[in-house]
Amino acid sequence: MKISFSEKMDLPKTGMLAVGIEEGGHLPPAARTVDEATGGAVSRALAGNRFNGKKGDSLTLVAPAGMECARMVLFGVGKGLQQLDWLSLGGKLVKAGNGAGDKQIAVLLDCGAEDLAAAASDMAEGAMLGAYRFDKYFTKQKADEKPSVKTLSVHVAAAADARKAFKPRAAVVDGVYLTRDVVSEPPNVIYPETLANVCKELEELGVKVDILNEKKMAKLGMGALLGVGQGSVRESFLVSMRWDGGAKNKAPVAFVGKGVTFDTGGISLKPGPGMEEMKWDMGGSGTVIGLMKALAGRKAKVNAVGVVGLVENMPDGNAQRPGDVVTSMSGQTIEIHNTDAEGRLVLADALWYTQQEFKPKAIIDLATLTGAIIISLGHEHAGLFANDDALAEQLSAAGKASGEEVWRLPLGDAYDKLLTSDCADMKNIGGRAAGSITAAQFLQRFIKDIPWAHLDIAGMAWGSKDKPTSPKGATGYGVRLLDRYVSDVHEA
């Protein structure tokens, strides 16, 4: 979908026209122009409906006499919209346009915000987010089942400022799209090697990419990560992606992602129903890859590194067993009690490697780690665990600003003791109670003296229903959250 901005308040000749109405049915200048051009059709519509410009409400009309376009949407701005409202509005307009079969949407924007250029940029970003579709494998779609909207033009006085504001946001949306793409792909298409190749493609944007194969990881002592993948015929990899956009020799901020490209549970086999969804157990790595594309695409003034551990968890004759003891890169030993608690094993070595290799000033990991976090928080927040209050507050603020919210849960010695093993330094599960917390406690054992946060995104990486700015399926959660964190904290 092509996005454009124009200072001209011309009425479109095709497609959909969208125009704002203030609370109480007040007509701003653009709406008055449309009303005059249509012989008072807007005023009559307001008089004959309950719609009166309230925030979030809308009214769709077949275009009246005096207009050449197909339909008109009046959207309420109330007494003013906030950034997330504009994002949502953009997504809703595109979905409405696709539903009606419109090819073009024109928005006359002259109300609802003090900074109309920022509002125009936010609306365009929301439209792009809402326009995403993963439909490459459909071969029999009818024309009316495919997205129809090809262009969105936002007409606003400060069009040049809107265009400038939107450019870096478009790069971030590109990152979100990449995350959604790789998470949506079937596991016979995206597996450790092919996902590593996706990372390699970021070199075109100036990202430095290094790929470790199993031989190199074995030499480094990554027994925890390698143990997870040993039951698969597909080789495991660890990939690092570095973007040096900040001051030379300044320590980077690091992002680490769990990349289990398919998770059967291993010998601790998952139930069959729903297992097909385990293609998105690499959602944490998908977010990190998308984030690195976003940062490089908008040329972020930050040094950042993304590290992803890529494995496939399968149950063959060589698979890891419950009762096995593995030695992690840190030298700590781990007794395997459940092979379906595999993501933390991958992250254990990935986190240690990241600290050893890059000496970051802060480290944030993301993983679809536990089903327990969905029981705790549903699909509204990611679980946040941190050893540093300032970092936790920064991520919480970025979550609220981006609409990708997090909720902090506790860590503590009592939870940590649940990981005590009879034959190794620790076991990889702490029991049924507080499952998300004990998983985070496990990860904390592989963190040195550095600010660290863990985001359990199991309830957020995949959605079961359409939302204005995300489709059913892969959401791309975390890219915009972490981009906002980087912007506010490391580029401010």
GROMACS .gro file of C-alpha atoms in nm:
model
  492
    1MET     CA    1   0.000   0.000   0.000
    2LYS     CA    2   0.139   0.339  -0.102
    3ILE     CA    3   0.125   0.624   0.151
    4SER     CA    4   0.130   0.990   0.045
    5PHE     CA    5   0.079   1.329   0.209
    6SER     CA    6  -0.059   1.642   0.045
    7GLU     CA    7  -0.142   1.997   0.153
    8LYS     CA    8  -0.428   2.017  -0.097
    9MET     CA    9  -0.771   1.951   0.052
   10ASP     CA   10  -0.911   1.821  -0.276
   11LEU     CA   11  -1.208   1.584  -0.275
   12PRO     CA   12  -1.116   1.242  -0.420
   13LYS     CA   13  -1.273   1.118  -0.742
   14THR     CA   14  -1.268   0.749  -0.649
   15GLY     CA   15  -1.264   0.525  -0.344
   16MET     CA   16  -1.330   0.644   0.010
   17LEU     CA   17  -1.317   0.990   0.164
   18ALA     CA   18  -1.262   1.015   0.540
   19VAL     CA   19  -1.314   1.339   0.730
   20GLY     CA   20  -1.308   1.425   1.101
   21ILE     CA   21  -1.601   1.551   1.308
   22GLU     CA   22  -1.553   1.707   1.650
   23GLU     CA   23  -1.758   1.616   1.957
   24GLY     CA   24  -2.108   1.756   1.954
   25GLY     CA   25  -2.129   1.725   1.578
   26HIS     CA   26  -1.916   2.035   1.519
   27LEU     CA   27  -1.787   2.058   1.163
   28PRO     CA   28  -1.423   2.163   1.122
   29PRO     CA   29  -1.327   2.349   0.802
   30ALA     CA   30  -1.269   2.035   0.591
   31ALA     CA   31  -1.602   1.887   0.695
   32ARG     CA   32  -1.775   2.219   0.620
   33THR     CA   33  -1.620   2.217   0.272
   34VAL     CA   34  -1.754   1.867   0.212
   35ASP     CA   35  -2.093   1.969   0.351
   36GLU     CA   36  -2.113   2.265   0.114
   37ALA     CA   37  -2.001   2.057  -0.184
   38THR     CA   38  -2.276   1.804  -0.118
   39GLY     CA   39  -2.557   2.046  -0.049
   40GLY     CA   40  -2.560   1.988   0.326
   41ALA     CA   41  -2.540   1.607   0.318
   42VAL     CA   42  -2.303   1.594   0.615
   43SER     CA   43  -2.527   1.814   0.830
   44ARG     CA   44  -2.832   1.607   0.737
   45ALA     CA   45  -2.650   1.284   0.819
   46LEU     CA   46  -2.552   1.415   1.163
   47ALA     CA   47  -2.907   1.532   1.229
   48GLY     CA   48  -3.049   1.192   1.139
   49ASN     CA   49  -2.807   0.971   1.335
   50ARG     CA   50  -2.679   0.922   1.687
   51PHE     CA   51  -2.326   0.981   1.564
   52ASN     CA   52  -2.208   1.316   1.695
   53GLY     CA   53  -1.830   1.308   1.665
   54LYS     CA   54  -1.759   1.116   1.983
   55LYS     CA   55  -1.405   0.976   2.001
   56GLY     CA   56  -1.386   0.633   1.838
   57ASP     CA   57  -1.726   0.649   1.668
   58SER     CA   58  -1.776   0.664   1.293
   59LEU     CA   59  -2.051   0.691   1.033
   60THR     CA   60  -2.026   0.557   0.678
   61LEU     CA   61  -2.233   0.714   0.400
   62VAL     CA   62  -2.277   0.631   0.036
   63ALA     CA   63  -2.127   0.936  -0.132
   64PRO     CA   64  -2.405   1.190  -0.190
   65ALA     CA   65  -2.461   1.408  -0.497
   66GLY     CA   66  -2.176   1.649  -0.549
   67MET     CA   67  -1.907   1.387  -0.484
   68GLU     CA   68  -1.737   1.156  -0.731
   69CYS     CA   69  -1.597   0.903  -0.481
   70ALA     CA   70  -1.788   0.591  -0.376
   71ARG     CA   71  -1.838   0.651  -0.006
   72MET     CA   72  -1.761   0.883   0.282
   73VAL     CA   73  -1.660   0.799   0.639
   74LEU     CA   74  -1.713   1.055   0.914
   75PHE     CA   75  -1.484   0.972   1.206
   76GLY     CA   76  -1.521   1.120   1.550
   77VAL     CA   77  -1.224   1.292   1.711
   78GLY     CA   78  -1.408   1.389   2.029
   79LYS     CA   79  -1.212   1.660   2.206
   80GLY     CA   80  -0.886   1.526   2.065
   81LEU     CA   81  -0.715   1.196   1.990
   82GLN     CA   82  -0.392   1.058   2.133
   83GLN     CA   83  -0.117   0.880   1.938
   84LEU     CA   84  -0.258   0.531   1.989
   85ASP     CA   85  -0.602   0.655   1.881
   86TRP     CA   86  -0.459   0.777   1.550
   87LEU     CA   87  -0.281   0.445   1.498
   88SER     CA   88  -0.604   0.257   1.557
   89LEU     CA   89  -0.799   0.491   1.330
   90GLY     CA   90  -0.555   0.434   1.045
   91GLY     CA   91  -0.593   0.060   1.080
   92LYS     CA   92  -0.973   0.080   1.096
   93LEU     CA   93  -0.993   0.293   0.782
   94VAL     CA   94  -0.785   0.047   0.581
   95LYS     CA   95  -0.990  -0.248   0.702
   96ALA     CA   96  -1.309  -0.062   0.614
   97GLY     CA   97  -1.171   0.020   0.270
   98ASN     CA   98  -1.074  -0.341   0.208
   99GLY     CA   99  -1.414  -0.456   0.325
  100ALA     CA  100  -1.587  -0.225   0.077
  101GLY     CA  101  -1.348  -0.300  -0.208
  102ASP     CA  102  -1.206   0.054  -0.227
  103LYS     CA  103  -0.872   0.098  -0.398
  104GLN     CA  104  -0.805   0.447  -0.268
  105ILE     CA  105  -0.858   0.619   0.067
  106ALA     CA  106  -0.824   0.995   0.107
  107VAL     CA  107  -0.827   1.151   0.454
  108LEU     CA  108  -0.890   1.522   0.508
  109LEU     CA  109  -0.716   1.590   0.839
  110ASP     CA  110  -0.763   1.929   1.004
  111CYS     CA  111  -0.883   1.850   1.356
  112GLY     CA  112  -0.836   1.626   1.657
  113ALA     CA  113  -0.477   1.709   1.750
  114GLU     CA  114  -0.253   2.006   1.823
  115ASP     CA  115   0.023   1.853   1.608
  116LEU     CA  116  -0.158   1.749   1.291
  117ALA     CA  117   0.165   1.643   1.119
  118ALA     CA  118   0.233   1.390   1.395
  119ALA     CA  119  -0.129   1.275   1.382
  120ALA     CA  120  -0.103   1.224   1.006
  121SER     CA  121   0.215   1.020   1.049
  122ASP     CA  122   0.057   0.810   1.324
  123MET     CA  123  -0.253   0.746   1.114
  124ALA     CA  124  -0.040   0.637   0.821
  125GLU     CA  125   0.164   0.406   1.044
  126GLY     CA  126  -0.154   0.250   1.181
  127ALA     CA  127  -0.284   0.202   0.829
  128MET     CA  128   0.030   0.018   0.726
  129LEU     CA  129   0.017  -0.201   1.036
  130GLY     CA  130  -0.348  -0.281   0.971
  131ALA     CA  131  -0.295  -0.351   0.601
  132TYR     CA  132  -0.061  -0.648   0.658
  133ARG     CA  133  -0.167  -0.985   0.519
  134PHE     CA  134   0.016  -1.317   0.505
  135ASP     CA  135  -0.157  -1.476   0.209
  136LYS     CA  136   0.125  -1.608  -0.008
  137TYR     CA  137   0.007  -1.969   0.013
  138PHE     CA  138  -0.353  -1.908  -0.096
  139THR     CA  139  -0.402  -2.021  -0.457
  140LYS     CA  140  -0.780  -2.000  -0.491
  141GLN     CA  141  -0.869  -1.664  -0.338
  142LYS     CA  142  -1.143  -1.474  -0.515
  143ALA     CA  143  -1.090  -1.110  -0.603
  144ASP     CA  144  -1.329  -0.991  -0.330
  145GLU     CA  145  -1.133  -1.190  -0.070
  146LYS     CA  146  -0.809  -1.005  -0.138
  147PRO     CA  147  -0.710  -0.664   0.004
  148SER     CA  148  -0.820  -0.389  -0.231
  149VAL     CA  149  -0.670  -0.069  -0.090
  150LYS     CA  150  -0.366   0.037  -0.291
  151THR     CA  151  -0.316   0.396  -0.178
  152LEU     CA  152  -0.378   0.608   0.129
  153SER     CA  153  -0.341   0.983   0.092
  154VAL     CA  154  -0.349   1.206   0.398
  155HIS     CA  155  -0.433   1.567   0.323
  156VAL     CA  156  -0.296   1.792   0.597
  157ALA     CA  157  -0.161   2.147   0.610
  158ALA     CA  158   0.182   2.042   0.736
  159ALA     CA  159   0.228   1.771   0.474
  160ALA     CA  160   0.605   1.814   0.453
  161ASP     CA  161   0.640   1.770   0.830
  162ALA     CA  162   0.413   1.465   0.821
  163ARG     CA  163   0.619   1.313   0.541
  164LYS     CA  164   0.939   1.368   0.739
  165ALA     CA  165   0.790   1.220   1.058
  166PHE     CA  166   0.657   0.917   0.874
  167LYS     CA  167   0.983   0.812   0.707
  168PRO     CA  168   1.144   0.650   1.017
  169ARG     CA  169   0.807   0.505   1.121
  170ALA     CA  170   0.777   0.333   0.784
  171ALA     CA  171   1.115   0.170   0.850
  172VAL     CA  172   0.986   0.041   1.184
  173VAL     CA  173   0.675  -0.099   1.016
  174ASP     CA  174   0.906  -0.277   0.772
  175GLY     CA  175   1.064  -0.440   1.076
  176VAL     CA  176   0.722  -0.540   1.208
  177TYR     CA  177   0.636  -0.688   0.869
  178LEU     CA  178   0.955  -0.895   0.871
  179THR     CA  179   0.874  -1.029   1.217
  180ARG     CA  180   0.521  -1.116   1.111
  181ASP     CA  181   0.651  -1.284   0.796
  182VAL     CA  182   0.902  -1.515   0.964
  183VAL     CA  183   0.665  -1.606   1.248
  184SER     CA  184   0.386  -1.682   0.998
  185GLU     CA  185   0.594  -1.902   0.770
  186PRO     CA  186   0.541  -2.279   0.803
  187PRO     CA  187   0.816  -2.479   0.977
  188ASN     CA  188   0.919  -2.655   0.657
  189VAL     CA  189   1.007  -2.310   0.519
  190ILE     CA  190   1.149  -2.139   0.828
  191TYR     CA  191   1.390  -2.358   1.022
  192PRO     CA  192   1.725  -2.274   1.183
  193GLU     CA  193   1.927  -2.250   0.863
  194THR     CA  194   1.673  -2.051   0.664
  195LEU     CA  195   1.606  -1.815   0.954
  196ALA     CA  196   1.981  -1.758   0.982
  197ASN     CA  197   1.974  -1.670   0.611
  198VAL     CA  198   1.703  -1.410   0.680
  199CYS     CA  199   1.936  -1.253   0.935
  200LYS     CA  200   2.216  -1.254   0.677
  201GLU     CA  201   2.002  -1.045   0.442
  202LEU     CA  202   2.018  -0.756   0.691
  203GLU     CA  203   2.375  -0.697   0.579
  204GLU     CA  204   2.222  -0.504   0.289
  205LEU     CA  205   2.116  -0.240   0.545
  206GLY     CA  206   2.461  -0.222   0.706
  207VAL     CA  207   2.406  -0.476   0.983
  208LYS     CA  208   2.709  -0.691   1.066
  209VAL     CA  209   2.598  -1.054   1.084
  210ASP     CA  210   2.793  -1.348   1.225
  211ILE     CA  211   2.662  -1.706   1.218
  212LEU     CA  212   2.790  -1.981   1.448
  213ASN     CA  213   2.726  -2.340   1.342
  214GLU     CA  214   2.715  -2.643   1.572
  215LYS     CA  215   3.088  -2.705   1.548
  216LYS     CA  216   3.168  -2.351   1.660
  217MET     CA  217   2.908  -2.361   1.937
  218ALA     CA  218   3.043  -2.692   2.064
  219LYS     CA  219   3.390  -2.540   2.080
  220LEU     CA  220   3.246  -2.258   2.293
  221GLY     CA  221   3.079  -2.509   2.526
  222MET     CA  222   2.716  -2.434   2.443
  223GLY     CA  223   2.586  -2.766   2.571
  224ALA     CA  224   2.250  -2.624   2.681
  225LEU     CA  225   2.154  -2.488   2.338
  226LEU     CA  226   2.298  -2.784   2.147
  227GLY     CA  227   2.114  -3.033   2.368
  228VAL     CA  228   1.779  -2.891   2.257
  229GLY     CA  229   1.852  -2.935   1.888
  230GLN     CA  230   2.025  -3.273   1.899
  231GLY     CA  231   1.702  -3.461   1.816
  232SER     CA  232   1.652  -3.275   1.489
  233VAL     CA  233   1.802  -3.349   1.149
  234ARG     CA  234   1.832  -2.973   1.105
  235GLU     CA  235   2.148  -2.806   1.230
  236SER     CA  236   2.127  -2.548   1.508
  237PHE     CA  237   2.276  -2.198   1.477
  238LEU     CA  238   2.346  -1.891   1.684
  239VAL     CA  239   2.336  -1.562   1.495
  240SER     CA  240   2.453  -1.220   1.607
  241MET     CA  241   2.350  -0.899   1.429
  242ARG     CA  242   2.525  -0.574   1.512
  243TRP     CA  243   2.416  -0.222   1.421
  244ASP     CA  244   2.677   0.044   1.494
  245GLY     CA  245   2.484   0.368   1.463
  246GLY     CA  246   2.607   0.530   1.783
  247ALA     CA  247   2.935   0.668   1.908
  248LYS     CA  248   3.240   0.460   1.825
  249ASN     CA  249   3.348   0.217   2.097
  250LYS     CA  250   3.035   0.288   2.302
  251ALA     CA  251   2.890  -0.028   2.459
  252PRO     CA  252   2.582  -0.158   2.277
  253VAL     CA  253   2.240  -0.241   2.413
  254ALA     CA  254   2.168  -0.608   2.349
  255PHE     CA  255   1.853  -0.798   2.253
  256VAL     CA  256   1.842  -1.178   2.269
  257GLY     CA  257   1.568  -1.395   2.120
  258LYS     CA  258   1.454  -1.752   2.159
  259GLY     CA  259   1.437  -1.913   1.816
  260VAL     CA  260   1.280  -2.258   1.847
  261THR     CA  261   1.155  -2.280   1.491
  262PHE     CA  262   0.932  -2.574   1.577
  263ASP     CA  263   0.867  -2.715   1.921
  264THR     CA  264   0.724  -3.064   1.956
  265GLY     CA  265   0.826  -3.065   2.320
  266GLY     CA  266   1.087  -3.329   2.241
  267ILE     CA  267   1.065  -3.651   2.444
  268SER     CA  268   0.828  -3.465   2.678
  269LEU     CA  269   0.595  -3.454   2.378
  270LYS     CA  270   0.323  -3.192   2.359
  271PRO     CA  271  -0.040  -3.297   2.298
  272GLY     CA  272  -0.126  -3.323   1.929
  273PRO     CA  273  -0.412  -3.069   1.915
  274GLY     CA  274  -0.268  -2.724   1.861
  275MET     CA  275   0.086  -2.841   1.798
  276GLU     CA  276   0.077  -2.681   1.454
  277GLU     CA  277   0.091  -2.346   1.630
  278MET     CA  278   0.436  -2.426   1.763
  279LYS     CA  279   0.584  -2.285   1.444
  280TRP     CA  280   0.569  -1.950   1.625
  281ASP     CA  281   0.783  -2.063   1.916
  282MET     CA  282   1.057  -1.863   1.746
  283GLY     CA  283   0.860  -1.542   1.808
  284GLY     CA  284   1.127  -1.396   2.035
  285SER     CA  285   1.393  -1.432   1.768
  286GLY     CA  286   1.149  -1.297   1.511
  287THR     CA  287   1.107  -0.982   1.716
  288VAL     CA  288   1.482  -0.936   1.755
  289ILE     CA  289   1.539  -0.979   1.380
  290GLY     CA  290   1.258  -0.734   1.299
  291LEU     CA  291   1.393  -0.486   1.553
  292MET     CA  292   1.740  -0.496   1.399
  293LYS     CA  293   1.586  -0.428   1.058
  294ALA     CA  294   1.388  -0.137   1.205
  295LEU     CA  295   1.692   0.020   1.372
  296ALA     CA  296   1.906  -0.014   1.063
  297GLY     CA  297   1.625   0.098   0.833
  298ARG     CA  298   1.572   0.424   1.019
  299LYS     CA  299   1.946   0.461   1.084
  300ALA     CA  300   1.905   0.472   1.460
  301LYS     CA  301   2.177   0.659   1.645
  302VAL     CA  302   2.256   0.369   1.875
  303ASN     CA  303   2.490   0.076   1.900
  304ALA     CA  304   2.274  -0.234   1.924
  305VAL     CA  305   2.329  -0.605   1.898
  306GLY     CA  306   2.070  -0.875   1.839
  307VAL     CA  307   2.146  -1.239   1.915
  308VAL     CA  308   1.919  -1.532   1.831
  309GLY     CA  309   1.956  -1.898   1.919
  310LEU     CA  310   1.799  -2.107   1.642
  311VAL     CA  311   1.704  -2.470   1.704
  312GLU     CA  312   1.434  -2.723   1.629
  313ASN     CA  313   1.307  -2.939   1.918
  314MET     CA  314   1.227  -3.285   1.785
  315PRO     CA  315   1.183  -3.632   1.944
  316ASP     CA  316   1.405  -3.876   1.755
  317GLY     CA  317   1.639  -4.147   1.883
  318ASN     CA  318   1.912  -3.893   1.949
  319ALA     CA  319   1.687  -3.647   2.131
  320GLN     CA  320   1.766  -3.511   2.474
  321ARG     CA  321   1.605  -3.712   2.754
  322PRO     CA  322   1.453  -3.616   3.088
  323GLY     CA  323   1.728  -3.696   3.337
  324ASP     CA  324   2.014  -3.583   3.113
  325VAL     CA  325   2.265  -3.337   3.255
  326VAL     CA  326   2.414  -3.075   3.021
  327THR     CA  327   2.689  -2.820   3.074
  328SER     CA  328   2.613  -2.466   2.963
  329MET     CA  329   2.862  -2.219   2.817
  330SER     CA  330   2.881  -2.058   3.161
  331GLY     CA  331   3.010  -2.384   3.307
  332GLN     CA  332   2.696  -2.434   3.513
  333THR     CA  333   2.534  -2.777   3.486
  334ILE     CA  334   2.164  -2.833   3.426
  335GLU     CA  335   1.957  -3.143   3.498
  336ILE     CA  336   1.682  -3.182   3.238
  337HIS     CA  337   1.349  -3.261   3.402
  338ASN     CA  338   1.132  -3.168   3.104
  339THR     CA  339   1.249  -3.140   2.745
  340ASP     CA  340   0.958  -2.905   2.672
  341ALA     CA  341   1.123  -2.644   2.893
  342GLU     CA  342   1.374  -2.594   2.615
  343GLY     CA  343   1.363  -2.222   2.540
  344ARG     CA  344   1.539  -2.133   2.862
  345LEU     CA  345   1.822  -2.370   2.769
  346VAL     CA  346   1.866  -2.194   2.435
  347LEU     CA  347   1.860  -1.853   2.603
  348ALA     CA  348   2.103  -1.961   2.875
  349ASP     CA  349   2.387  -2.000   2.626
  350ALA     CA  350   2.273  -1.712   2.405
  351LEU     CA  351   2.266  -1.473   2.701
  352TRP     CA  352   2.607  -1.584   2.824
  353TYR     CA  353   2.759  -1.555   2.476
  354THR     CA  354   2.613  -1.206   2.430
  355GLN     CA  355   2.767  -1.082   2.754
  356GLN     CA  356   3.104  -1.243   2.683
  357GLU     CA  357   3.128  -1.131   2.322
  358PHE     CA  358   2.974  -0.782   2.321
  359LYS     CA  359   2.998  -0.647   2.678
  360PRO     CA  360   2.659  -0.470   2.650
  361LYS     CA  361   2.541  -0.198   2.887
  362ALA     CA  362   2.199  -0.362   2.916
  363ILE     CA  363   2.046  -0.685   2.791
  364ILE     CA  364   1.684  -0.768   2.714
  365ASP     CA  365   1.567  -1.112   2.610
  366LEU     CA  366   1.238  -1.207   2.448
  367ALA     CA  367   1.079  -1.549   2.432
  368THR     CA  368   0.751  -1.730   2.391
  369LEU     CA  369   0.870  -1.903   2.703
  370THR     CA  370   0.577  -2.028   2.911
  371GLY     CA  371   0.210  -2.108   2.876
  372ALA     CA  372   0.181  -2.000   3.238
  373ILE     CA  373   0.221  -1.635   3.138
  374ILE     CA  374  -0.097  -1.662   2.932
  375ILE     CA  375  -0.281  -1.795   3.236
  376SER     CA  376  -0.148  -1.498   3.435
  377LEU     CA  377  -0.185  -1.210   3.189
  378GLY     CA  378  -0.394  -1.340   2.901
  379HIS     CA  379  -0.325  -1.171   2.569
  380GLU     CA  380  -0.311  -0.812   2.697
  381HIS     CA  381   0.041  -0.780   2.840
  382ALA     CA  382   0.378  -0.948   2.806
  383GLY     CA  383   0.535  -1.061   3.129
  384LEU     CA  384   0.827  -0.843   3.239
  385PHE     CA  385   1.097  -0.961   3.478
  386ALA     CA  386   1.400  -0.750   3.560
  387ASN     CA  387   1.693  -0.720   3.797
  388ASP     CA  388   1.699  -0.342   3.755
  389ASP     CA  389   1.413  -0.108   3.851
  390ALA     CA  390   1.517   0.168   3.611
  391LEU     CA  391   1.521  -0.070   3.314
  392ALA     CA  392   1.184  -0.213   3.415
  393GLU     CA  393   1.035   0.137   3.434
  394GLN     CA  394   1.182   0.232   3.097
  395LEU     CA  395   1.030  -0.074   2.930
  396SER     CA  396   0.696  -0.016   3.099
  397ALA     CA  397   0.691   0.343   2.974
  398ALA     CA  398   0.783   0.233   2.622
  399GLY     CA  399   0.508  -0.029   2.636
  400LYS     CA  400   0.243   0.225   2.726
  401ALA     CA  401   0.363   0.471   2.462
  402SER     CA  402   0.369   0.209   2.186
  403GLY     CA  403   0.056   0.023   2.291
  404GLU     CA  404   0.260  -0.298   2.333
  405GLU     CA  405   0.226  -0.319   2.707
  406VAL     CA  406   0.417  -0.518   2.967
  407TRP     CA  407   0.342  -0.610   3.327
  408ARG     CA  408   0.618  -0.664   3.580
  409LEU     CA  409   0.621  -0.982   3.788
  410PRO     CA  410   0.844  -1.062   4.086
  411LEU     CA  411   1.174  -1.245   4.122
  412GLY     CA  412   1.315  -1.372   4.450
  413ASP     CA  413   1.520  -1.630   4.639
  414ALA     CA  414   1.218  -1.839   4.732
  415TYR     CA  415   1.139  -1.892   4.363
  416ASP     CA  416   1.505  -1.953   4.282
  417LYS     CA  417   1.527  -2.238   4.534
  418LEU     CA  418   1.259  -2.426   4.340
  419LEU     CA  419   1.527  -2.491   4.076
  420THR     CA  420   1.748  -2.690   4.315
  421SER     CA  421   1.862  -3.019   4.164
  422ASP     CA  422   1.982  -3.334   4.338
  423CYS     CA  423   2.260  -3.398   4.088
  424ALA     CA  424   2.348  -3.072   3.910
  425ASP     CA  425   2.377  -2.698   3.969
  426MET     CA  426   2.010  -2.658   3.878
  427LYS     CA  427   1.717  -2.826   3.706
  428ASN     CA  428   1.537  -2.671   3.415
  429ILE     CA  429   1.189  -2.651   3.571
  430GLY     CA  430   1.069  -2.547   3.914
  431GLY     CA  431   0.733  -2.724   3.922
  432ARG     CA  432   0.381  -2.625   3.825
  433ALA     CA  433   0.348  -2.326   4.059
  434ALA     CA  434   0.481  -1.988   3.942
  435GLY     CA  435   0.604  -2.142   3.618
  436SER     CA  436   0.676  -1.812   3.442
  437ILE     CA  437   0.864  -1.680   3.745
  438THR     CA  438   1.084  -1.987   3.789
  439ALA     CA  439   1.163  -1.975   3.417
  440ALA     CA  440   1.281  -1.616   3.461
  441GLN     CA  441   1.478  -1.718   3.771
  442PHE     CA  442   1.651  -1.981   3.562
  443LEU     CA  443   1.755  -1.718   3.307
  444GLN     CA  444   1.880  -1.484   3.577
  445ARG     CA  445   2.138  -1.745   3.675
  446PHE     CA  446   2.310  -1.670   3.343
  447ILE     CA  447   2.320  -1.294   3.390
  448LYS     CA  448   2.630  -1.124   3.520
  449ASP     CA  449   2.637  -0.784   3.692
  450ILE     CA  450   2.440  -0.602   3.422
  451PRO     CA  451   2.089  -0.453   3.390
  452TRP     CA  452   1.872  -0.729   3.246
  453ALA     CA  453   1.509  -0.776   3.157
  454HIS     CA  454   1.319  -1.078   3.033
  455LEU     CA  455   0.999  -1.044   2.830
  456ASP     CA  456   0.777  -1.352   2.816
  457ILE     CA  457   0.573  -1.284   2.503
  458ALA     CA  458   0.392  -1.619   2.475
  459GLY     CA  459   0.054  -1.447   2.497
  460MET     CA  460   0.142  -1.165   2.259
  461ALA     CA  461   0.336  -1.304   1.962
  462TRP     CA  462   0.029  -1.462   1.804
  463GLY     CA  463  -0.330  -1.335   1.799
  464SER     CA  464  -0.649  -1.532   1.751
  465LYS     CA  465  -0.849  -1.238   1.614
  466ASP     CA  466  -0.810  -0.928   1.401
  467LYS     CA  467  -0.732  -0.596   1.567
  468PRO     CA  468  -0.713  -0.254   1.400
  469THR     CA  469  -0.335  -0.259   1.371
  470SER     CA  470  -0.265  -0.631   1.363
  471PRO     CA  471  -0.422  -0.924   1.183
  472LYS     CA  472  -0.515  -1.261   1.316
  473GLY     CA  473  -0.190  -1.456   1.341
  474ALA     CA  474   0.158  -1.317   1.392
  475THR     CA  475   0.141  -0.975   1.558
  476GLY     CA  476   0.500  -0.858   1.536
  477TYR     CA  477   0.475  -0.771   1.906
  478GLY     CA  478   0.784  -0.617   2.058
  479VAL     CA  479   0.940  -0.443   1.758
  480ARG     CA  480   0.764  -0.113   1.818
  481LEU     CA  481   0.799  -0.149   2.196
  482LEU     CA  482   1.175  -0.196   2.181
  483ASP     CA  483   1.221   0.064   1.908
  484ARG     CA  484   1.045   0.313   2.136
  485TYR     CA  485   1.268   0.204   2.428
  486VAL     CA  486   1.578   0.259   2.217
  487SER     CA  487   1.453   0.597   2.096
  488ASP     CA  488   1.354   0.725   2.440
  489VAL     CA  489   1.645   0.585   2.644
  490HIS     CA  490   1.946   0.540   2.416
  491GLU     CA  491   1.893   0.807   2.153
  492ALA     CA  492   1.728   1.076   2.364
   0.00000   0.00000   0.00000
